[in-house]
């Protein structure tokens, strides 16, 4: 549970920041109790304002694949800061990070950096609409693509329900530009494209869903989306804001050998600083100003401090290639959590891929948002608070991915499993 100082700070924050936070999930509404306020982080560990230390599985929701305050990232950001934090003019490091991104994701022939993943997605959709001259975008239920107005639409059972806004303040007319289908539903996608393919500007998809909890694409799902979009001359947008440089060095698209038309990145490529990027085939991206008629800009886009932190992160990842080890550790964690749950006869499903996992409290196989929602979120909340008591910080919401970093050690895992055993016992 949150300590005394966290509680006091939350009370104070609530009097100035909306809900005490700057992004809703941080408020712990999904798990109950007050949020923990952090003071510092180093490697796999974070320390709160009360002086308690936790093994961190949130990693700032994805960016910190190298762990907190990694020396190389720190040094690069510091050096960049000392040279002047922003110019609003081109710098060399933007070019270098762009090249590093394209080297790892060759489909991104031209890249534009933004300051967040949301901006990257918003802009990629604008480009797709300009390129195709169409308005509709297909997304998948439970997919998260930032807080873009027209994409804050998730509900609507049945096959191709036209969207109902999930957030207040989204004009119905904009929500109607979004089509929805269940993730992994190949037949539904085929059916939709048969009747409406020619109206669809783009399909936007997380190649591994990580915002309904971790859900991997089933065999043929992404391939089908590629084939359908190609046939109807729609664009395929991979939202790799989480998967980019998380699954492998590069994107899911490289490992899965599927080439999207446009790709969105964020999180890891900023090394903990605010960054997003979108890119794709030259012929599409050159629609963007100043080359073309699609306007998109940003005062702090390509900010040199953020670019330096991102570049240092990618260089360190490339040099150390921690992916196999992180995947192995995640698999071990998954297996142990499963067997602990089995031992206590708890209905638990653990989905995992690479360095991400989600613990669902359900009997059902989780392969889309509907099955994810069968999870007993109250049980997750109790599990979460049990872990917190034991010194382990899991994402404070069910439909999220717990993430390992390269800094997690065998000792961290043992410590985590100890805490998990106690948390399961208390369920
Ligand atoms: C986090 C996330 C975004 C939004 O990125 P922000 O930097 O939070 O705006 C978009 N898409 C996916 C898949 C994400 O996980």
CSV table of N, CA and C in Angstrom, one decimal, residues 108 111-128 145-148 151 204 237-241 262-267 269 275-279 285 288 296-297 301:
chain,number,residue,atom,x,y,z
A,108,UNK,N,10.4,1.8,-42.8
A,108,UNK,CA,10.3,3.2,-42.5
A,108,UNK,C,11.3,4.0,-43.3
A,111,UNK,N,11.0,9.1,-42.0
A,111,UNK,CA,10.5,9.1,-40.6
A,111,UNK,C,10.2,10.5,-40.2
A,112,UNK,N,9.2,10.7,-39.4
A,112,UNK,CA,9.0,12.0,-38.8
A,112,UNK,C,8.9,11.8,-37.3
A,113,UNK,N,9.7,12.5,-36.5
A,113,UNK,CA,9.6,12.4,-35.0
A,113,UNK,C,8.5,13.4,-34.5
A,114,UNK,N,7.9,12.9,-33.4
A,114,UNK,CA,6.9,13.7,-32.7
A,114,UNK,C,7.3,13.7,-31.2
A,115,UNK,N,6.4,14.2,-30.4
A,115,UNK,CA,6.7,14.2,-29.0
A,115,UNK,C,6.0,13.1,-28.2
A,116,UNK,N,5.1,12.4,-28.8
A,116,UNK,CA,4.4,11.3,-28.1
A,116,UNK,C,3.9,10.3,-29.1
A,117,UNK,N,3.5,9.1,-28.6
A,117,UNK,CA,2.9,8.1,-29.5
A,117,UNK,C,1.6,8.5,-30.0
A,118,UNK,N,0.8,9.2,-29.2
A,118,UNK,CA,-0.5,9.7,-29.6
A,118,UNK,C,-0.4,10.6,-30.9
A,119,UNK,N,0.6,11.5,-30.9
A,119,UNK,CA,0.8,12.3,-32.0
A,119,UNK,C,1.2,11.5,-33.2
A,120,UNK,N,2.0,10.5,-33.0
A,120,UNK,CA,2.5,9.7,-34.2
A,120,UNK,C,1.3,9.0,-34.8
A,121,UNK,N,0.4,8.5,-34.0
A,121,UNK,CA,-0.8,7.7,-34.5
A,121,UNK,C,-1.7,8.7,-35.2
A,122,UNK,N,-1.9,9.8,-34.6
A,122,UNK,CA,-2.8,10.8,-35.2
A,122,UNK,C,-2.3,11.3,-36.5
A,123,UNK,N,-1.0,11.5,-36.6
A,123,UNK,CA,-0.5,12.0,-37.9
A,123,UNK,C,-0.4,10.9,-39.0
A,124,UNK,N,-0.1,9.6,-38.5
A,124,UNK,CA,-0.1,8.5,-39.5
A,124,UNK,C,-1.5,8.3,-40.1
A,125,UNK,N,-2.5,8.5,-39.3
A,125,UNK,CA,-3.9,8.4,-39.8
A,125,UNK,C,-4.2,9.5,-40.8
A,126,UNK,N,-3.7,10.7,-40.5
A,126,UNK,CA,-4.0,11.8,-41.4
A,126,UNK,C,-3.3,11.6,-42.8
A,127,UNK,N,-2.1,11.0,-42.7
A,127,UNK,CA,-1.4,10.7,-43.9
A,127,UNK,C,-2.1,9.6,-44.7
A,128,UNK,N,-2.6,8.6,-44.0
A,128,UNK,CA,-3.3,7.5,-44.7
A,128,UNK,C,-4.6,8.0,-45.3
A,145,UNK,N,-4.4,3.2,-29.0
A,145,UNK,CA,-3.5,3.9,-29.9
A,145,UNK,C,-3.3,5.4,-29.5
A,146,UNK,N,-3.3,5.6,-28.1
A,146,UNK,CA,-3.2,6.9,-27.6
A,146,UNK,C,-4.6,7.6,-27.6
A,147,UNK,N,-4.6,8.9,-27.2
A,147,UNK,CA,-5.9,9.5,-26.9
A,147,UNK,C,-6.4,10.3,-28.1
A,148,UNK,N,-6.2,9.8,-29.3
A,148,UNK,CA,-6.7,10.4,-30.5
A,148,UNK,C,-8.2,10.3,-30.5
A,151,UNK,N,-10.1,7.5,-32.2
A,151,UNK,CA,-9.8,6.2,-31.8
A,151,UNK,C,-10.1,5.8,-30.4
A,204,UNK,N,-5.5,0.1,-38.4
A,204,UNK,CA,-4.5,0.3,-37.4
A,204,UNK,C,-4.5,-0.8,-36.4
A,237,UNK,N,-1.4,0.1,-41.0
A,237,UNK,CA,-0.6,0.8,-40.0
A,237,UNK,C,-0.3,-0.1,-38.8
A,238,UNK,N,1.0,-0.3,-38.6
A,238,UNK,CA,1.3,-1.1,-37.4
A,238,UNK,C,1.6,-0.1,-36.3
A,239,UNK,N,0.9,-0.1,-35.2
A,239,UNK,CA,1.2,0.7,-34.1
A,239,UNK,C,2.2,-0.1,-33.2
A,240,UNK,N,3.4,0.2,-33.4
A,240,UNK,CA,4.5,-0.5,-32.7
A,240,UNK,C,5.1,0.4,-31.5
A,241,UNK,N,4.2,1.2,-31.0
A,241,UNK,CA,4.6,2.1,-29.9
A,241,UNK,C,5.2,1.3,-28.7
A,262,UNK,N,2.7,1.9,-43.0
A,262,UNK,CA,3.1,3.0,-42.1
A,262,UNK,C,3.3,2.3,-40.7
A,263,UNK,N,4.2,2.9,-39.9
A,263,UNK,CA,4.5,2.4,-38.6
A,263,UNK,C,4.6,3.5,-37.6
A,264,UNK,N,4.0,3.3,-36.4
A,264,UNK,CA,4.1,4.3,-35.4
A,264,UNK,C,5.0,3.7,-34.3
A,265,UNK,N,5.9,4.6,-33.8
A,265,UNK,CA,6.8,4.2,-32.7
A,265,UNK,C,6.6,5.2,-31.6
A,266,UNK,N,7.2,4.9,-30.4
A,266,UNK,CA,7.2,5.8,-29.3
A,266,UNK,C,8.0,5.1,-28.2
A,267,UNK,N,7.7,5.4,-26.9
A,267,UNK,CA,8.2,4.7,-25.8
A,267,UNK,C,9.7,4.4,-25.9
A,269,UNK,N,12.0,4.3,-28.1
A,269,UNK,CA,12.9,5.1,-29.0
A,269,UNK,C,13.1,6.5,-28.3
A,275,UNK,N,8.9,11.0,-26.7
A,275,UNK,CA,9.2,10.9,-28.2
A,275,UNK,C,8.1,10.0,-28.8
A,276,UNK,N,7.8,10.3,-30.0
A,276,UNK,CA,7.0,9.4,-30.9
A,276,UNK,C,7.6,9.5,-32.3
A,277,UNK,N,7.2,8.6,-33.2
A,277,UNK,CA,7.7,8.7,-34.6
A,277,UNK,C,6.7,7.9,-35.4
A,278,UNK,N,6.6,8.4,-36.7
A,278,UNK,CA,5.8,7.7,-37.7
A,278,UNK,C,6.6,7.7,-38.9
A,279,UNK,N,6.4,6.7,-39.7
A,279,UNK,CA,7.1,6.6,-41.0
A,279,UNK,C,6.6,5.5,-41.8
A,285,UNK,N,5.0,8.9,-47.3
A,285,UNK,CA,5.5,9.9,-46.3
A,285,UNK,C,5.8,11.3,-46.9
A,288,UNK,N,3.7,14.5,-46.5
A,288,UNK,CA,3.8,15.3,-45.3
A,288,UNK,C,4.6,16.6,-45.5
A,296,UNK,N,1.7,18.8,-40.5
A,296,UNK,CA,2.0,18.2,-39.2
A,296,UNK,C,3.3,18.8,-38.7
A,297,UNK,N,3.3,19.2,-37.4
A,297,UNK,CA,4.5,20.0,-36.9
A,297,UNK,C,4.6,19.8,-35.4
A,301,UNK,N,9.4,18.7,-31.5
A,301,UNK,CA,9.6,17.5,-32.2
A,301,UNK,C,11.1,17.3,-32.6
